[in-house]
Short mmCIF file of C-alpha atoms and ligand atoms in Angstrom, two decimals:
data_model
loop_
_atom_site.label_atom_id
_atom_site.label_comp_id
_atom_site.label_asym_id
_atom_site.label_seq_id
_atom_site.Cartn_x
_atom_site.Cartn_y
_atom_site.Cartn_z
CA UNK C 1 -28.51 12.34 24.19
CA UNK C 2 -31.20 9.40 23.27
CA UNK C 3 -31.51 6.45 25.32
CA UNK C 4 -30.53 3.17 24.09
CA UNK C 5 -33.32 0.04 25.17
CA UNK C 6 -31.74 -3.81 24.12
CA UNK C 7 -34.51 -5.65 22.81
CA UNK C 8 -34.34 -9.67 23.33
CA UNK C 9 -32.47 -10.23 20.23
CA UNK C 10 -29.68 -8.17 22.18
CA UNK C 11 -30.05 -5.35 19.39
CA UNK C 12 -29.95 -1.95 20.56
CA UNK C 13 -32.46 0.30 19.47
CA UNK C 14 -32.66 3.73 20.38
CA UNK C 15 -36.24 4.99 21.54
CA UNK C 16 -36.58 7.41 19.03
CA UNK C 17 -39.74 5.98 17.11
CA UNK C 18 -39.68 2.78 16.71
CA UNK C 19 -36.34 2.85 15.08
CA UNK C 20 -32.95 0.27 15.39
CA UNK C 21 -29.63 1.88 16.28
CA UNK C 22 -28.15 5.13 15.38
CA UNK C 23 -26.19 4.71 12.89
CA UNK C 24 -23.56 7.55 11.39
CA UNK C 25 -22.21 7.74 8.51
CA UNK C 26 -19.14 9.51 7.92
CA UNK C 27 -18.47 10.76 3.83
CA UNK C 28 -21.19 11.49 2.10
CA UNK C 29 -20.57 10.56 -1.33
CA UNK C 30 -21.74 7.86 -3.47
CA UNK C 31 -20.62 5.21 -0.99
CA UNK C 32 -21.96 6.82 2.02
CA UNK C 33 -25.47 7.58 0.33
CA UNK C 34 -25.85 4.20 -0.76
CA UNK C 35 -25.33 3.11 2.65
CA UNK C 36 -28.22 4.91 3.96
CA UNK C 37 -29.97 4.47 1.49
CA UNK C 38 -30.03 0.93 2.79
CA UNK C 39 -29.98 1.17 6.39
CA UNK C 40 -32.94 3.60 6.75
CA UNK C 41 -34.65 1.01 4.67
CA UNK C 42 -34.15 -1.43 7.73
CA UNK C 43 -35.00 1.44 9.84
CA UNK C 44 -32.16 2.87 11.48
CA UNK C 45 -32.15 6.14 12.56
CA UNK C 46 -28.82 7.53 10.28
CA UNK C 47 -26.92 10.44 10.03
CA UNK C 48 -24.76 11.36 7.51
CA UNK C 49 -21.48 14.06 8.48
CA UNK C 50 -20.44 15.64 5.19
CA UNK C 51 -17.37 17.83 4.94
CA UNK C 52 -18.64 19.77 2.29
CA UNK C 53 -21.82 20.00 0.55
CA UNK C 54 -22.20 17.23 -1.59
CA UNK C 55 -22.41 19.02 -4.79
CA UNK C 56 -19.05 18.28 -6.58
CA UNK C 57 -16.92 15.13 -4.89
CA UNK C 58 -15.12 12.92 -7.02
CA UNK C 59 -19.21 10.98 -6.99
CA UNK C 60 -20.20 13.99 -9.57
CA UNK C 61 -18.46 14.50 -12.50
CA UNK C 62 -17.34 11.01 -13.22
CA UNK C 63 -18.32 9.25 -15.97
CA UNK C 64 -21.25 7.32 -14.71
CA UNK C 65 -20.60 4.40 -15.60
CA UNK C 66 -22.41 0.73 -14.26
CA UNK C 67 -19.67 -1.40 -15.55
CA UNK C 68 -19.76 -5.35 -14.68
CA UNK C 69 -17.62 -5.38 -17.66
CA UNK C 70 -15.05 -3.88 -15.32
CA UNK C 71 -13.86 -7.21 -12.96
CA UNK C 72 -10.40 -6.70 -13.82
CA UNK C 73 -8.69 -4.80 -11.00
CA UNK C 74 -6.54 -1.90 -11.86
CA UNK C 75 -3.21 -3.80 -10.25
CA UNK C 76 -2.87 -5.94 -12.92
CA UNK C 77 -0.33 -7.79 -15.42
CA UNK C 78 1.37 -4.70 -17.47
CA UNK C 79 -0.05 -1.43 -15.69
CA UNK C 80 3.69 -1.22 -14.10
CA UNK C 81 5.02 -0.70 -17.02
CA UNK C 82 2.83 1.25 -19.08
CA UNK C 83 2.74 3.72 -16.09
CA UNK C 84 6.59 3.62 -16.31
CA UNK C 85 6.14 4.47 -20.02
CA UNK C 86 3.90 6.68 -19.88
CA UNK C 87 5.27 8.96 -17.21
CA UNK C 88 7.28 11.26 -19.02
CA UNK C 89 4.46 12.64 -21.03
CA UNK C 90 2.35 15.83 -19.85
CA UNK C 91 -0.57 14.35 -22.12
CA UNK C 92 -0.44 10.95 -20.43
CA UNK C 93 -3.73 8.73 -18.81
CA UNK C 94 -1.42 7.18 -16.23
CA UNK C 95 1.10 8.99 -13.95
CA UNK C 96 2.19 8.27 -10.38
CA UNK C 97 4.19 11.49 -9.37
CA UNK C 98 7.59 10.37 -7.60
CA UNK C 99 7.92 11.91 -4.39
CA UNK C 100 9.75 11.04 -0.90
CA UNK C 101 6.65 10.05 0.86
CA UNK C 102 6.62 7.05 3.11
CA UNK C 103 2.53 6.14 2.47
CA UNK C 104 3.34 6.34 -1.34
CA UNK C 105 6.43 3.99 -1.00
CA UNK C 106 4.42 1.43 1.17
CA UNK C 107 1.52 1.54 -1.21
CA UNK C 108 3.79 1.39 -4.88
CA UNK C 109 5.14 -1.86 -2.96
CA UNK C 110 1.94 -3.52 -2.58
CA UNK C 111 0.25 -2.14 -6.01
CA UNK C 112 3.36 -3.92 -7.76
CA UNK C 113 3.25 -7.27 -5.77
CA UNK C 114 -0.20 -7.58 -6.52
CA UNK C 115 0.03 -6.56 -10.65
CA UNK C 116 0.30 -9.99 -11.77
CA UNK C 117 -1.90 -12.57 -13.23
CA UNK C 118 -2.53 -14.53 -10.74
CA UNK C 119 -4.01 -11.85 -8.04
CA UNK C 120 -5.63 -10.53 -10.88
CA UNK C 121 -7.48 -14.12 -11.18
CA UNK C 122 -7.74 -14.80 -7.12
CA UNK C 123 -9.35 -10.81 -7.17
CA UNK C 124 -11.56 -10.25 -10.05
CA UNK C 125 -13.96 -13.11 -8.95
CA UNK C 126 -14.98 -10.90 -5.81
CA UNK C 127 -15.03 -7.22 -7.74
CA UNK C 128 -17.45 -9.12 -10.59
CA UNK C 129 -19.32 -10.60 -7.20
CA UNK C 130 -20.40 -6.43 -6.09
CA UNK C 131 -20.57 -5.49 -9.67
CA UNK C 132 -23.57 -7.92 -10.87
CA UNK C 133 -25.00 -7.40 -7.02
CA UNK C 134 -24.97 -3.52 -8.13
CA UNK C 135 -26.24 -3.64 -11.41
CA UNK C 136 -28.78 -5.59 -10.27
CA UNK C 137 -29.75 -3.53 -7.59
CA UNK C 138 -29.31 -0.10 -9.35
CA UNK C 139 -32.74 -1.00 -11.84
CA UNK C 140 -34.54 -1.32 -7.98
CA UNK C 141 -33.45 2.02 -6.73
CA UNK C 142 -34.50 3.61 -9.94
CA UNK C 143 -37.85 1.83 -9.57
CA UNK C 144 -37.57 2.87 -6.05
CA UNK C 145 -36.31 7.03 -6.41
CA UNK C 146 -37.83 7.51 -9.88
CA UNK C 147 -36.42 7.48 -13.32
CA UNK C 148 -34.96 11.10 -12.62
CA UNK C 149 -30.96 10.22 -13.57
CA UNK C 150 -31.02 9.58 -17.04
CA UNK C 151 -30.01 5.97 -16.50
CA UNK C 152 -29.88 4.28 -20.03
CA UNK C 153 -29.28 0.17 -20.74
CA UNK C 154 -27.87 -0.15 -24.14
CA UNK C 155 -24.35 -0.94 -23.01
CA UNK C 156 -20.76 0.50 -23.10
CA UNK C 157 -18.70 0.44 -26.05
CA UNK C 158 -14.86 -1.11 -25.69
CA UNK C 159 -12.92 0.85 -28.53
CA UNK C 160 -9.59 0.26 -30.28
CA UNK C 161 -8.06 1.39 -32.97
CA UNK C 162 -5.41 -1.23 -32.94
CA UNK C 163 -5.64 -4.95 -33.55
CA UNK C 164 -3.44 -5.86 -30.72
CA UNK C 165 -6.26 -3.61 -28.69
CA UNK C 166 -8.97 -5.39 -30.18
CA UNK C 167 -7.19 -9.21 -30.05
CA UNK C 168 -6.93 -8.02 -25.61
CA UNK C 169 -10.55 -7.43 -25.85
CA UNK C 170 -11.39 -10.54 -27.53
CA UNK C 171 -10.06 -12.10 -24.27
CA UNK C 172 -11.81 -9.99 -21.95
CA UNK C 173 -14.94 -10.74 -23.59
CA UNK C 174 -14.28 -14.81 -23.17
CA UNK C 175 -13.87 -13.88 -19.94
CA UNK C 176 -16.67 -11.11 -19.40
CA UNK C 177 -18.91 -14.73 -21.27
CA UNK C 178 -17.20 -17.01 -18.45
CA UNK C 179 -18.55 -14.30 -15.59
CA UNK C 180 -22.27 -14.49 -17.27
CA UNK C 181 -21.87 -11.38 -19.03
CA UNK C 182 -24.11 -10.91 -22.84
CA UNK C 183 -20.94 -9.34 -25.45
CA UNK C 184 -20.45 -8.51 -28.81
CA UNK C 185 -18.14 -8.59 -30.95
CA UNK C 186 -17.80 -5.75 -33.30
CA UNK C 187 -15.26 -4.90 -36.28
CA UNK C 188 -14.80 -1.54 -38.09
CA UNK C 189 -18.34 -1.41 -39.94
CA UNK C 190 -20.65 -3.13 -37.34
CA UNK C 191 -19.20 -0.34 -35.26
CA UNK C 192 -19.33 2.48 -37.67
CA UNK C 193 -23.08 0.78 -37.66
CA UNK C 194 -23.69 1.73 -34.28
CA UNK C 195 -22.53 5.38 -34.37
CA UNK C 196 -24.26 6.27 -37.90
CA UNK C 197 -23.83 10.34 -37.74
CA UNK C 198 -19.70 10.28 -36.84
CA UNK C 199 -17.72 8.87 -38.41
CA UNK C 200 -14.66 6.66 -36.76
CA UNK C 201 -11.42 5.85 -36.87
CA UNK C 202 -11.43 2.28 -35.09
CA UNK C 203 -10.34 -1.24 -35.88
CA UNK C 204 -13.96 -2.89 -33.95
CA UNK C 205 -15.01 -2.65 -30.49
CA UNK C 206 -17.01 -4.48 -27.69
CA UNK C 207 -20.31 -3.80 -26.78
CA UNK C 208 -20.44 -5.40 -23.30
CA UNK C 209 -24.60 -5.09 -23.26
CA UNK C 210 -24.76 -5.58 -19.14
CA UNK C 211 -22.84 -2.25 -18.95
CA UNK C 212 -25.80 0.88 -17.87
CA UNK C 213 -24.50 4.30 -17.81
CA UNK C 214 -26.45 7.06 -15.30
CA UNK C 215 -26.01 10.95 -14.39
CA UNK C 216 -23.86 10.58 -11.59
CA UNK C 217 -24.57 13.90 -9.91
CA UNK C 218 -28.07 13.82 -10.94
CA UNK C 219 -28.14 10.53 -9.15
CA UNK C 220 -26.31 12.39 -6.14
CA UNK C 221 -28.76 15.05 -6.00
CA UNK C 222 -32.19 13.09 -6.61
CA UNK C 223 -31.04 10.10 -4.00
CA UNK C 224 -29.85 12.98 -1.06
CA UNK C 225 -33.45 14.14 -1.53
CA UNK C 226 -35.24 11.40 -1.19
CA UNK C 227 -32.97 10.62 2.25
CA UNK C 228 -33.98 13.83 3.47
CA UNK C 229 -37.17 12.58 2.79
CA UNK C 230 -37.32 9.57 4.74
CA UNK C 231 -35.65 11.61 7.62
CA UNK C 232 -31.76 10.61 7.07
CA UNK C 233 -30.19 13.15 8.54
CA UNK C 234 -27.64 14.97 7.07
CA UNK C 235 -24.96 17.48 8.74
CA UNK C 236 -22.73 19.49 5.87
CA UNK C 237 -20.05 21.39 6.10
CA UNK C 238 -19.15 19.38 8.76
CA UNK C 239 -15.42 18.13 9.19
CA UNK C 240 -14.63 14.68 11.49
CA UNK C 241 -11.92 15.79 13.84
CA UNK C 242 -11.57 12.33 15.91
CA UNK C 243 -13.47 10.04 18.18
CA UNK C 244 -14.43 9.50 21.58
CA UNK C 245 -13.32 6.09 22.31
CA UNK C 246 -14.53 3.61 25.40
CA UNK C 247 -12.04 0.20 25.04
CA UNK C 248 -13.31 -1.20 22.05
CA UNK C 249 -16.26 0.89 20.95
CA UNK C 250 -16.86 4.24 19.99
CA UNK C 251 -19.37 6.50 21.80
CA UNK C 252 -19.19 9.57 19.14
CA UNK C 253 -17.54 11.32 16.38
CA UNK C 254 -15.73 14.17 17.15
CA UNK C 255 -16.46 17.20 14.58
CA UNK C 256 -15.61 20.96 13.92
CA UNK C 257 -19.27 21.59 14.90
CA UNK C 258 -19.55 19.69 18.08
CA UNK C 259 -20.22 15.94 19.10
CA UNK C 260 -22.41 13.04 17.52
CA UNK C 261 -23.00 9.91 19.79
CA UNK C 262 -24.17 6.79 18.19
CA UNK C 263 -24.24 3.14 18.13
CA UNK C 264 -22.73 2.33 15.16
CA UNK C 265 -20.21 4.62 12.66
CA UNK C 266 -19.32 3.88 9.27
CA UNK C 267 -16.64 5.56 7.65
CA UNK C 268 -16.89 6.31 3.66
CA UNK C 269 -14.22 8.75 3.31
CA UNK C 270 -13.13 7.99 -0.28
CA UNK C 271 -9.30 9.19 -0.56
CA UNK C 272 -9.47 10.66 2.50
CA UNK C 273 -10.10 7.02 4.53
CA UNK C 274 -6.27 6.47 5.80
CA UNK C 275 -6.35 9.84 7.35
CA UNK C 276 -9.32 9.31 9.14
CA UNK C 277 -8.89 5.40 10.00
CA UNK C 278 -5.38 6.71 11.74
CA UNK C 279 -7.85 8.27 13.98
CA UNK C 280 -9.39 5.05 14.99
CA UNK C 281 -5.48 3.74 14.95
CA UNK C 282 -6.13 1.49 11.91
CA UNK C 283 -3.50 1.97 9.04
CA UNK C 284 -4.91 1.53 5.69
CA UNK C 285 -2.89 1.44 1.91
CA UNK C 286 -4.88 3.78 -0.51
CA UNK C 287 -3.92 6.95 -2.72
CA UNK C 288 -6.18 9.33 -4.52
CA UNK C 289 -6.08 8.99 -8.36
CA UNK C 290 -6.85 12.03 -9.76
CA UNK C 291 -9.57 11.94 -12.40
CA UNK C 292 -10.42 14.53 -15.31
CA UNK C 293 -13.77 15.27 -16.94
CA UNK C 294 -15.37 18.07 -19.21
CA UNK C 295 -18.85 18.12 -20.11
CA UNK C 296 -20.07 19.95 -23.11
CA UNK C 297 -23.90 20.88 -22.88
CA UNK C 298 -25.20 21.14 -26.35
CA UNK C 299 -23.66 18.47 -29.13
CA UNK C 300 -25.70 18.48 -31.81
CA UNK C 301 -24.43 15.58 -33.42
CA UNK C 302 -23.41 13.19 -30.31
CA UNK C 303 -22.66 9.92 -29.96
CA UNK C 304 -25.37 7.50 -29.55
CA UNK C 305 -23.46 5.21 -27.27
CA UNK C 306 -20.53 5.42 -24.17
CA UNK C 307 -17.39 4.68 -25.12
CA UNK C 308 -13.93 3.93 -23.14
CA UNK C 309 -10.85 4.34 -25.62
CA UNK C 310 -9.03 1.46 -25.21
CA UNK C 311 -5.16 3.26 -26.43
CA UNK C 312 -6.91 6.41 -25.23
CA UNK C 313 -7.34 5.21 -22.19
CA UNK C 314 -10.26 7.87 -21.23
CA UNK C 315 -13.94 8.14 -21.53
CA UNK C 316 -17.12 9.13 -23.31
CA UNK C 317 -20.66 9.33 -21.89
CA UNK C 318 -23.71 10.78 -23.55
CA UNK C 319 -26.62 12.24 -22.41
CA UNK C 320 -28.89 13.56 -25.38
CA UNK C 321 -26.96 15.95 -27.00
CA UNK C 322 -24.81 16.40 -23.38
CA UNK C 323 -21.86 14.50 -23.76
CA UNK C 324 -18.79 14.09 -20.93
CA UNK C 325 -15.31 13.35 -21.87
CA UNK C 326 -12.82 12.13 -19.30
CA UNK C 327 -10.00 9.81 -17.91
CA UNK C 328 -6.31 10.25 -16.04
CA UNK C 329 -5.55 8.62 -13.41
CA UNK C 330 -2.90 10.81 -11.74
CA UNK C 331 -1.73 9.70 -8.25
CA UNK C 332 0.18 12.98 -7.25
CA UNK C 333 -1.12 12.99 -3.49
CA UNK C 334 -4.05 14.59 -2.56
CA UNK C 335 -4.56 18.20 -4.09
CA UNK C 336 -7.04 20.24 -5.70
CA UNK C 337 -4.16 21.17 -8.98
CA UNK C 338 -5.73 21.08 -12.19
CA UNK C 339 -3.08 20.21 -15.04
CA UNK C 340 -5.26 20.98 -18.42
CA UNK C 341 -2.40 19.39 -20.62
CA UNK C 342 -4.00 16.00 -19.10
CA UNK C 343 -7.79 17.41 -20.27
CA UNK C 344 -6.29 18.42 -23.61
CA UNK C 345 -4.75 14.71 -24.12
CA UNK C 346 -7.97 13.17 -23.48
CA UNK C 347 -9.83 15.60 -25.77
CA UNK C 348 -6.83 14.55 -28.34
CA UNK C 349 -7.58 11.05 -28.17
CA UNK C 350 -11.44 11.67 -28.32
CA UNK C 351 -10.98 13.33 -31.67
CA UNK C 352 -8.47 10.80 -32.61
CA UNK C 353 -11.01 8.03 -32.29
CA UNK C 354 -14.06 10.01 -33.53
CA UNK C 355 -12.54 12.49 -36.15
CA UNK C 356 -15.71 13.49 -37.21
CA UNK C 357 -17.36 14.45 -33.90
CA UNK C 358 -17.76 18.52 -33.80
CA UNK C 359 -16.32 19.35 -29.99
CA UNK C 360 -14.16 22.41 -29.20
CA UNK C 361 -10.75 21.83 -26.76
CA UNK C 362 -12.08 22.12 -23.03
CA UNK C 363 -11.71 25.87 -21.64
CA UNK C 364 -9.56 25.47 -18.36
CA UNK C 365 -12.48 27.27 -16.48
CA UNK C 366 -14.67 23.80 -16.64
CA UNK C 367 -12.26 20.88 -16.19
CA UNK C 368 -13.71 18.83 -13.86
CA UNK C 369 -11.45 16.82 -11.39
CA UNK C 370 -12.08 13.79 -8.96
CA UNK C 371 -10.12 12.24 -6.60
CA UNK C 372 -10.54 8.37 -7.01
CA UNK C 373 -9.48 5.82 -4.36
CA UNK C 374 -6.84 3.33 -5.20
CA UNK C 375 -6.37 0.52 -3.71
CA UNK C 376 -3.27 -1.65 -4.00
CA UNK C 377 -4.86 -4.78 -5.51
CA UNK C 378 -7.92 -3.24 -6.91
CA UNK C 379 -10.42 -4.54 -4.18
CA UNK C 380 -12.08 -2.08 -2.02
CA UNK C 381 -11.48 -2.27 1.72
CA UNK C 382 -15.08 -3.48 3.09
CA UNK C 383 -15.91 -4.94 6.75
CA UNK C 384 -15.30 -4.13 10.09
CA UNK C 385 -12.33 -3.36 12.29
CA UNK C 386 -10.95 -6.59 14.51
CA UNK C 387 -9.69 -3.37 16.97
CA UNK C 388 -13.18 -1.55 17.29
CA UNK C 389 -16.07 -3.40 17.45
CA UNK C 390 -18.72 -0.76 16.19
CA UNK C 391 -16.98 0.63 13.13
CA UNK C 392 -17.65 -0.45 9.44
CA UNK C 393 -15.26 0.74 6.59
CA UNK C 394 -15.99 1.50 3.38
CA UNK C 395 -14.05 2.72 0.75
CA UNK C 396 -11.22 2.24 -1.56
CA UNK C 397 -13.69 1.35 -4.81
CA UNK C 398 -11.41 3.28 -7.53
CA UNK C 399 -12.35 3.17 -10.73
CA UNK C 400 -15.49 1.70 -10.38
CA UNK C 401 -16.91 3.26 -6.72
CA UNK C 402 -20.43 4.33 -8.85
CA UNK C 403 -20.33 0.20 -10.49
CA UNK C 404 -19.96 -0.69 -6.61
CA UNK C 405 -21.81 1.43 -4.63
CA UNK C 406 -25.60 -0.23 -4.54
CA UNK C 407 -23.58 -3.75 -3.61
CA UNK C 408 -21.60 -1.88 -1.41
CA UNK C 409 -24.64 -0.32 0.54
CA UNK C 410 -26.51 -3.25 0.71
CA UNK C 411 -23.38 -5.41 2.22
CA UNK C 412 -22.58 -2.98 5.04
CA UNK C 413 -25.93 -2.63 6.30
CA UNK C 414 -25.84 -6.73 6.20
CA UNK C 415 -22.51 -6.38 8.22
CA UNK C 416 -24.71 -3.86 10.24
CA UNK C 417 -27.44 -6.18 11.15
CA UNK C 418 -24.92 -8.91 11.13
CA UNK C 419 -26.67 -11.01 8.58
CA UNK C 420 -25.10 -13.39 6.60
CA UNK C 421 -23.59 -11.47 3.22
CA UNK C 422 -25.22 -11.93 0.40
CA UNK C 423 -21.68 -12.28 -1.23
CA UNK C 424 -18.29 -13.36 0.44
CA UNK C 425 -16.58 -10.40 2.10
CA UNK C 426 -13.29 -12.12 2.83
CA UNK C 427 -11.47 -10.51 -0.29
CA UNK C 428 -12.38 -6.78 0.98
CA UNK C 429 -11.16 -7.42 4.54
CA UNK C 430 -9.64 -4.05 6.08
CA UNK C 431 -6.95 -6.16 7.25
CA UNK C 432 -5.56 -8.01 4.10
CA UNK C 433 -2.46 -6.32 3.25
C1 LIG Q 1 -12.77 11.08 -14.05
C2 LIG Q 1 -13.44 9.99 -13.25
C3 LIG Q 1 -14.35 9.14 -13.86
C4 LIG Q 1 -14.95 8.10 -13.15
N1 LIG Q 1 -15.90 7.34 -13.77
C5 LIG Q 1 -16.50 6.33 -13.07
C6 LIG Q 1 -17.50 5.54 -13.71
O1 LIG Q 1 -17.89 5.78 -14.84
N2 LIG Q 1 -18.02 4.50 -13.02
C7 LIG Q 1 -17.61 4.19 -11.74
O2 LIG Q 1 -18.08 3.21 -11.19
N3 LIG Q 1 -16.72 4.98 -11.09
C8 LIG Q 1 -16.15 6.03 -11.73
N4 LIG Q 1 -15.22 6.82 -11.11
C9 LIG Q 1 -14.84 6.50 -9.72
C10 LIG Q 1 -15.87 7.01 -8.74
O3 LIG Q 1 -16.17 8.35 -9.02
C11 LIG Q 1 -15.35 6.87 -7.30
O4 LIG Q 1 -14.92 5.53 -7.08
C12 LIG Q 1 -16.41 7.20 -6.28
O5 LIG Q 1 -16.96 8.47 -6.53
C13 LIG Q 1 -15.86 7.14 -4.86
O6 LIG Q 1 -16.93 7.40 -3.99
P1 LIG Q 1 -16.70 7.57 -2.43
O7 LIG Q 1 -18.04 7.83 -1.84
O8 LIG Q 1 -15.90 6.43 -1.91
O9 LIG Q 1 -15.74 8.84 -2.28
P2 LIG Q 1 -16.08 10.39 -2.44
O10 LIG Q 1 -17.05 10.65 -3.50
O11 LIG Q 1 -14.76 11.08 -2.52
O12 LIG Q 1 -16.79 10.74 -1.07
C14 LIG Q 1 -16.09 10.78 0.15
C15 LIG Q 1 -16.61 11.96 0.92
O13 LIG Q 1 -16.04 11.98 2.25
C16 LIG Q 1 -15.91 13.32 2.64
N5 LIG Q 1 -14.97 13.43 3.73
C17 LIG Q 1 -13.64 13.16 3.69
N6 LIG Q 1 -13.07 13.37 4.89
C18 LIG Q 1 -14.06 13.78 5.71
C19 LIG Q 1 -14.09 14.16 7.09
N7 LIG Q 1 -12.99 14.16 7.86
N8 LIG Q 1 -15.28 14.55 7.63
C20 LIG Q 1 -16.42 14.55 6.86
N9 LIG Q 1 -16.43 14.21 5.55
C21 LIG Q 1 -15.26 13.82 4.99
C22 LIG Q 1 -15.45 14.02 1.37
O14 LIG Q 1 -15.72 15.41 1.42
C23 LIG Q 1 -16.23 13.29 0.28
O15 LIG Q 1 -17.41 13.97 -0.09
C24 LIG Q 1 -14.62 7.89 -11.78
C25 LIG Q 1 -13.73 8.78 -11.15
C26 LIG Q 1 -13.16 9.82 -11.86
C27 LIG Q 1 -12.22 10.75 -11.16
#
């Protein structure tokens, strides 16, 4: 055990170095990295508890995307419906599996009363708050960690083949202007312009130029390292159980490979948060959205720029001549079940939009899946607990948990020091539903 001292300020700081509090982290993906990345920057001695071994979480084979472009929350004006539509279809990008299961029922409640326009407009303020924080903040950690993630800046492309598509992305873009964002707006040949060795089969496009696209496992990898370096501690393989609980604090986690005691615990969980808030007693809403991606290694004509297929409703991100394809947001519970029809509708709409790109259909053996999670309203859940006073959660980012996760990292360990926040936290309150 190490012993705690109180300085004057009435912080406790452990006596190990000259080090603040202990902090744990619990989840070590993207989330729970970013967070130490930022605490051990103020100096707190932090350990990370990872269930497995942080090679292939839903934080590695996603697309990579740092998207401010993306302040519209996924609970929004005609997702209801278009998930109704599109439910019937093996190939679809959007299915929620019906099943009697009380968590699903109390979360398809909430996602539906807040998928109108007016939470949409009360919300996407906040998510384009973390988003800008985060793209700033990203360019500092590469400066930081070294330019060892193939981060590029030249934007992400907004596809569609139809007009109606393109007329919807018009209005983002006014929007995406009204938030401080730089756009363009592009028709058939300005795009065709952009991607001069394949050739299309789009109505136009926007390039929203904020938009930065990285190796997200790269990024994983190099940023884990670099913890390790500066003595973040990290215990793998290592499953939370429960907690040891004194009134309104916790004194240490409670794993398959003995105790932890620490001063302050912060729990990044991803889809698996509502499981392990119910061990702290607090009930959250949030389902896993299963994700799909395949990455083929050696395209010797790729495209020059990221894409998201507005009709397809999936992805595109190149790296050199590596290029990953992916999309689906599934919410069938949380299981590892790999349905390729999904993979081989997004490789379907990939060629659909890029006829002449020269990719093969995905083998089975190397579709990628992710768990995402989803929120009712869109917003993740980011604060602490009114019940316990020494717990942070953080989770719940989606779609966009890479877009977040600097922002995100930065805020808790604000909440940590109990600084002022460098943006309003109301929105993400744990408590809000
Ligand atoms: C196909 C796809 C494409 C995507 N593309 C993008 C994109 O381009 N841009 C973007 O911003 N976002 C994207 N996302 C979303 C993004 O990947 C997620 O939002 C993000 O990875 C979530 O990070 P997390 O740290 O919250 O969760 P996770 O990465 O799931 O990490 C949570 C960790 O907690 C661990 N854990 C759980 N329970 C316990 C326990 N009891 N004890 C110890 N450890 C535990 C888990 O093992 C896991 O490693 C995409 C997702 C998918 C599926």
């Amino acid at each position: 055990m190490k012993d705690i001292v109180y300085d004057n300020t009435g912080i406790q700081n452990s006596t190990e170095g000259n080090k603040k509090s202990a902090v744990i982290i619990i989840g070590g993906g993207i989330i729970g990295l970013n967070c130490a990345y930022y605490l051990q920057k103020e100096e707190y001695a932090v350990t990370v508890i990872e269930r497995s071994d942080i090679t292939h979480g839903c934080s590695f084979g996603n697309m990579g995307y740092f998207s401010p472009s993306h302040f519209i929350p996924l609970a929004s004006p005609g997702i209801i419906a278009e998930g109704l539509r599109y439910m019937l279809r093996s190939t679809s990008p959007f299915y929620i599996k019906p099943r009697l299961n009380r968590s699903l029922a109390e979360w398809a409640y909430h996602f539906w009363k807040n998928s109108n326009a007016n939470t949409v407009l009360k919300n996407a303020p906040h998510l384009n708050n973390i988003l800008q924080l985060s793209r700033q903040l990203i360019n500092d950690i590469r400066d930081d960690i070294g330019d060892t993630f193939l981060m590029e800046e030249k934007g992400c492309l907004m596809m569609c083949r139809e007009q109606k598509g393109l007329d919807h992305e018009f209005r983002v873009a006014a929007d995406a202007e009204k938030f401080g964002l730089t756009v363009e707006r592009l028709n058939k040949r300005e795009v065709q312009a952009l991607e001069p060795d394949i050739e299309l089969n789009v109505t136009g496009a926007v390039l929203f130029k904020d938009d930065c696209h990285i190796n997200p496992g790269r990024f994983m990898i190099v940023l884990k390292k670099y913890l390790e370096g500066k003595g973040v501690q990290f215990k793998l393989n290592t499953t939370v159980t429960g907690f040891e609980k004194q009134i309104n604090k916790i004194s240490a986690v409670i794993t398959d490979k003995g105790k932890f005691e620490g001063d302050e615990f912060i729990v990044a969980t991803g889809s698996w948060l509502p499981g392990v808030a119910k061990m702290l007693g607090i009930k959250l809403f949030l389902q896993s959205g299963k994700g799909y991606s395949y990455t083929y290694d050696q395209v010797q004509k790729n495209i020059r720029y990221p894409a998201i297929l507005k009709e397809g409703r999936c992805a595109m991100t190149p790296w050199g001549h590596q290029l990953r394809i992916g999309g689906t947001m599934e919410i069938s519970g949380i299981n590892e079940r790999i349905l390729p029809k999904r993979m081989k509708g997004i490789y379907e709409s990939v060629k659909s939009f890029y006829p002449g790109l020269q990719i093969d259909p995905p083998s089975i053996d190397k579709i990628w899946h992710g768990l995402r999670p989803v929120t009712p309203d869109g917003l993740p859940y980011i604060g602490r607990t009114k019940k316990i006073e020494n717990v942070v959660i953080a989770g719940g980012h989606a779609m966009v948990g890479v877009s977040m996760a600097p922002g995100t990292g930065k805020l808790v360990t604000e909440i940590i020091e109990r600084k002022k926040t460098t943006v309003d936290m109301h929105a993400f309150s744990i408590e809000r539903f």
